[in-house]
mmCIF file of C-alpha atoms in Angstrom:
data_model
loop_
_atom_site.group_PDB
_atom_site.id
_atom_site.type_symbol
_atom_site.label_atom_id
_atom_site.label_comp_id
_atom_site.label_asym_id
_atom_site.label_seq_id
_atom_site.Cartn_x
_atom_site.Cartn_y
_atom_site.Cartn_z
ATOM 1 C CA MET A 1 -20.108 10.026 3.145
ATOM 2 C CA ARG A 2 -18.045 8.291 0.531
ATOM 3 C CA LEU A 3 -15.742 5.545 1.747
ATOM 4 C CA SER A 4 -12.704 4.916 -0.430
ATOM 5 C CA THR A 5 -9.797 2.585 -0.054
ATOM 6 C CA LEU A 6 -6.351 4.082 0.009
ATOM 7 C CA LEU A 7 -2.744 3.106 0.225
ATOM 8 C CA LEU A 8 -0.266 5.335 2.025
ATOM 9 C CA ALA A 9 3.492 5.276 1.883
ATOM 10 C CA SER A 10 4.801 5.911 5.372
ATOM 11 C CA LEU A 11 6.353 9.318 5.979
ATOM 12 C CA THR A 12 9.110 7.815 8.048
ATOM 13 C CA GLY A 13 11.234 4.799 7.332
ATOM 14 C CA LEU A 14 13.893 3.042 9.316
ATOM 15 C CA ALA A 15 16.297 3.163 6.379
ATOM 16 C CA THR A 16 16.660 5.856 3.749
ATOM 17 C CA ALA A 17 15.415 3.808 0.799
ATOM 18 C CA ASN A 18 12.706 1.701 2.424
ATOM 19 C CA PHE A 19 9.080 2.514 3.076
ATOM 20 C CA ASP A 20 6.006 0.930 4.637
ATOM 21 C CA LEU A 21 2.688 0.246 2.909
ATOM 22 C CA TYR A 22 -0.558 0.875 4.754
ATOM 23 C CA LEU A 23 -4.024 -0.085 3.545
ATOM 24 C CA GLY A 24 -6.874 1.867 4.984
ATOM 25 C CA HIS A 25 -9.903 4.050 4.550
ATOM 26 C CA GLN A 26 -10.467 7.714 3.912
ATOM 27 C CA VAL A 27 -13.738 9.438 4.614
ATOM 28 C CA PHE A 28 -14.440 12.842 2.992
ATOM 29 C CA GLY A 29 -11.444 15.024 2.513
ATOM 30 C CA VAL A 30 -9.715 17.634 0.433
ATOM 31 C CA PHE A 31 -6.007 17.145 -0.116
ATOM 32 C CA ALA A 32 -3.180 19.053 -1.762
ATOM 33 C CA TYR A 33 -2.471 15.661 -3.303
ATOM 34 C CA GLY A 34 -4.762 12.825 -2.432
ATOM 35 C CA PRO A 35 -4.212 9.256 -1.377
ATOM 36 C CA TYR A 36 -3.801 6.492 -3.940
ATOM 37 C CA LEU A 37 -7.371 5.293 -4.363
ATOM 38 C CA SER A 38 -8.394 1.721 -4.956
ATOM 39 C CA GLN A 39 -9.114 1.012 -8.627
ATOM 40 C CA ASP A 40 -10.243 -2.046 -10.565
ATOM 41 C CA ASP A 41 -7.679 -1.252 -13.267
ATOM 42 C CA VAL A 42 -4.521 0.838 -12.823
ATOM 43 C CA SER A 43 -3.074 0.352 -16.295
ATOM 44 C CA GLY A 44 -2.270 3.138 -18.745
ATOM 45 C CA ARG A 45 -2.645 6.601 -17.243
ATOM 46 C CA THR A 46 -4.844 5.503 -14.316
ATOM 47 C CA ILE A 47 -3.082 6.191 -11.016
ATOM 48 C CA GLY A 48 -4.089 4.110 -8.008
ATOM 49 C CA VAL A 49 -3.871 0.725 -6.375
ATOM 50 C CA ARG A 50 -5.446 -2.608 -7.306
ATOM 51 C CA CYS A 51 -5.597 -5.176 -4.540
ATOM 52 C CA ALA A 52 -6.952 -8.715 -4.941
ATOM 53 C CA GLY A 53 -7.557 -11.180 -2.139
ATOM 54 C CA SER A 54 -9.272 -11.323 1.229
ATOM 55 C CA GLY A 55 -6.338 -9.642 2.986
ATOM 56 C CA CYS A 56 -6.763 -6.283 1.289
ATOM 57 C CA TYR A 57 -9.234 -4.555 3.567
ATOM 58 C CA GLY A 58 -9.026 -5.888 7.065
ATOM 59 C CA GLY A 59 -7.681 -9.393 6.597
ATOM 60 C CA ALA A 60 -4.130 -10.617 7.014
ATOM 61 C CA ALA A 61 -1.522 -9.457 4.499
ATOM 62 C CA THR A 62 -0.781 -13.134 3.804
ATOM 63 C CA ASN A 63 -4.185 -13.256 2.083
ATOM 64 C CA ILE A 64 -3.317 -10.550 -0.467
ATOM 65 C CA ASN A 65 -2.937 -12.327 -3.816
ATOM 66 C CA VAL A 66 -1.973 -9.348 -6.004
ATOM 67 C CA LEU A 67 -1.112 -5.771 -5.094
ATOM 68 C CA GLU A 68 -0.565 -3.506 -8.098
ATOM 69 C CA MET A 69 0.568 0.042 -7.371
ATOM 70 C CA HIS A 70 0.648 2.739 -10.048
ATOM 71 C CA PHE A 71 1.989 5.850 -8.348
ATOM 72 C CA SER A 72 3.112 7.969 -11.331
ATOM 73 C CA ASN A 73 3.912 7.846 -15.045
ATOM 74 C CA ASN A 74 6.875 10.225 -15.115
ATOM 75 C CA PRO A 75 8.924 8.855 -13.523
ATOM 76 C CA LEU A 76 7.249 5.487 -14.016
ATOM 77 C CA TYR A 77 6.465 4.080 -10.584
ATOM 78 C CA HIS A 78 4.228 1.116 -11.438
ATOM 79 C CA TRP A 79 4.938 -2.090 -9.524
ATOM 80 C CA THR A 80 3.116 -5.307 -8.667
ATOM 81 C CA ILE A 81 3.591 -8.044 -6.097
ATOM 82 C CA TYR A 82 2.176 -11.554 -6.524
ATOM 83 C CA LYS A 83 1.575 -13.987 -3.677
ATOM 84 C CA ASP A 84 2.040 -17.029 -5.930
ATOM 85 C CA ARG A 85 5.596 -16.056 -6.903
ATOM 86 C CA GLY A 86 7.063 -16.928 -3.507
ATOM 87 C CA HIS A 87 8.334 -15.128 -0.455
ATOM 88 C CA PRO A 88 9.610 -12.635 0.164
ATOM 89 C CA TYR A 89 7.271 -10.839 -2.209
ATOM 90 C CA LYS A 90 9.300 -9.470 -5.131
ATOM 91 C CA ILE A 91 8.442 -6.041 -6.548
ATOM 92 C CA TYR A 92 7.939 -6.415 -10.318
ATOM 93 C CA GLY A 93 7.975 -3.473 -12.708
ATOM 94 C CA LEU A 94 6.165 -3.320 -16.034
ATOM 95 C CA ASP A 95 9.457 -4.297 -17.679
ATOM 96 C CA GLY A 96 9.491 -7.615 -15.760
ATOM 97 C CA ARG A 97 12.519 -6.600 -13.675
ATOM 98 C CA THR A 98 12.472 -6.762 -9.892
ATOM 99 C CA TYR A 99 12.897 -3.532 -7.955
ATOM 100 C CA GLY A 100 13.168 -4.920 -4.447
ATOM 101 C CA GLU A 101 10.940 -6.939 -2.182
ATOM 102 C CA TYR A 102 8.171 -6.622 0.363
ATOM 103 C CA ILE A 103 8.220 -8.340 3.701
ATOM 104 C CA LEU A 104 5.111 -8.913 5.778
ATOM 105 C CA PHE A 105 5.196 -6.217 8.444
ATOM 106 C CA PRO A 106 1.769 -5.970 10.134
ATOM 107 C CA GLY A 107 0.913 -4.541 13.491
ATOM 108 C CA VAL A 108 0.831 -0.762 13.301
ATOM 109 C CA ASN A 109 -2.502 1.036 12.913
ATOM 110 C CA PHE A 110 -3.201 4.723 12.548
ATOM 111 C CA HIS A 111 -6.237 6.957 12.897
ATOM 112 C CA HIS A 112 -6.013 10.607 11.941
ATOM 113 C CA LEU A 113 -8.853 13.107 12.352
ATOM 114 C CA ARG A 114 -8.389 16.692 11.239
ATOM 115 C CA PHE A 115 -11.391 18.947 10.660
ATOM 116 C CA ALA A 116 -13.670 17.134 8.143
ATOM 117 C CA GLU A 117 -11.067 14.548 7.201
ATOM 118 C CA THR A 118 -10.597 11.117 8.720
ATOM 119 C CA ARG A 119 -7.923 8.646 7.662
ATOM 120 C CA SER A 120 -7.240 5.281 9.202
ATOM 121 C CA GLY A 121 -5.356 2.205 8.178
ATOM 122 C CA VAL A 122 -3.111 -0.686 9.035
ATOM 123 C CA ARG A 123 0.430 -1.436 7.956
ATOM 124 C CA LYS A 124 0.710 -4.491 5.683
ATOM 125 C CA PHE A 125 4.254 -4.521 4.254
ATOM 126 C CA ARG A 126 7.732 -3.062 4.560
ATOM 127 C CA CYS A 127 9.227 -2.361 1.143
ATOM 128 C CA LEU A 128 12.956 -2.949 0.758
ATOM 129 C CA THR A 129 13.867 -1.028 -2.383
ATOM 130 C CA GLN A 130 15.966 1.796 -3.771
ATOM 131 C CA PHE A 131 12.897 4.077 -3.815
ATOM 132 C CA THR A 132 11.734 6.219 -0.917
ATOM 133 C CA ALA A 133 8.280 7.406 0.085
ATOM 134 C CA ALA A 134 9.476 10.960 -0.666
ATOM 135 C CA GLN A 135 10.417 9.987 -4.245
ATOM 136 C CA ILE A 136 7.041 8.352 -4.790
ATOM 137 C CA ARG A 137 5.145 11.392 -3.456
ATOM 138 C CA ALA A 138 7.322 13.746 -5.540
ATOM 139 C CA GLY A 139 6.411 11.776 -8.676
ATOM 140 C CA ARG A 140 2.829 12.936 -8.339
#
C-alpha cells in the first residue's frame, strides 16, 4: 500500500466563498480527479501541496510554517501561507497580493472507506476568501 499525503477542500462551507482545508492520508484509490498530493516542489506546472513544519501531518496547525497550495494553472490557483508573517494567516498569490486569510479551525476529523479506497484527515484551517471549493475543483 502506498501512503500519500493529501489536502482536501471541504465540500460544504458555512459561507458561499469560504472553504475548509483538511490534511490527511489516502491509501490506494482510483479517482475521477484525485486529491492534491504532497510534493516537495509545487512550482511551475506541478500541481499539489507543499507543507513545512511539524504541524503538517498530525501536529497542531500552529506548527505549520509554510503551506503552499498549487491547485491549477488555468485559472491560476497557487497560494501560500507563512506562519512568520503574522496572524491571521494571509493567503499570498504568486503576484504578492493577498487573496484572503486562513484562521486556525481544528477539531473535525473524517474517515471515509469505500471499496478499496480509504481517506482520512483532520481539518486545519478555514479559508476566508472570494474563492470556493467548487471553483478550485472546477479548475482541475
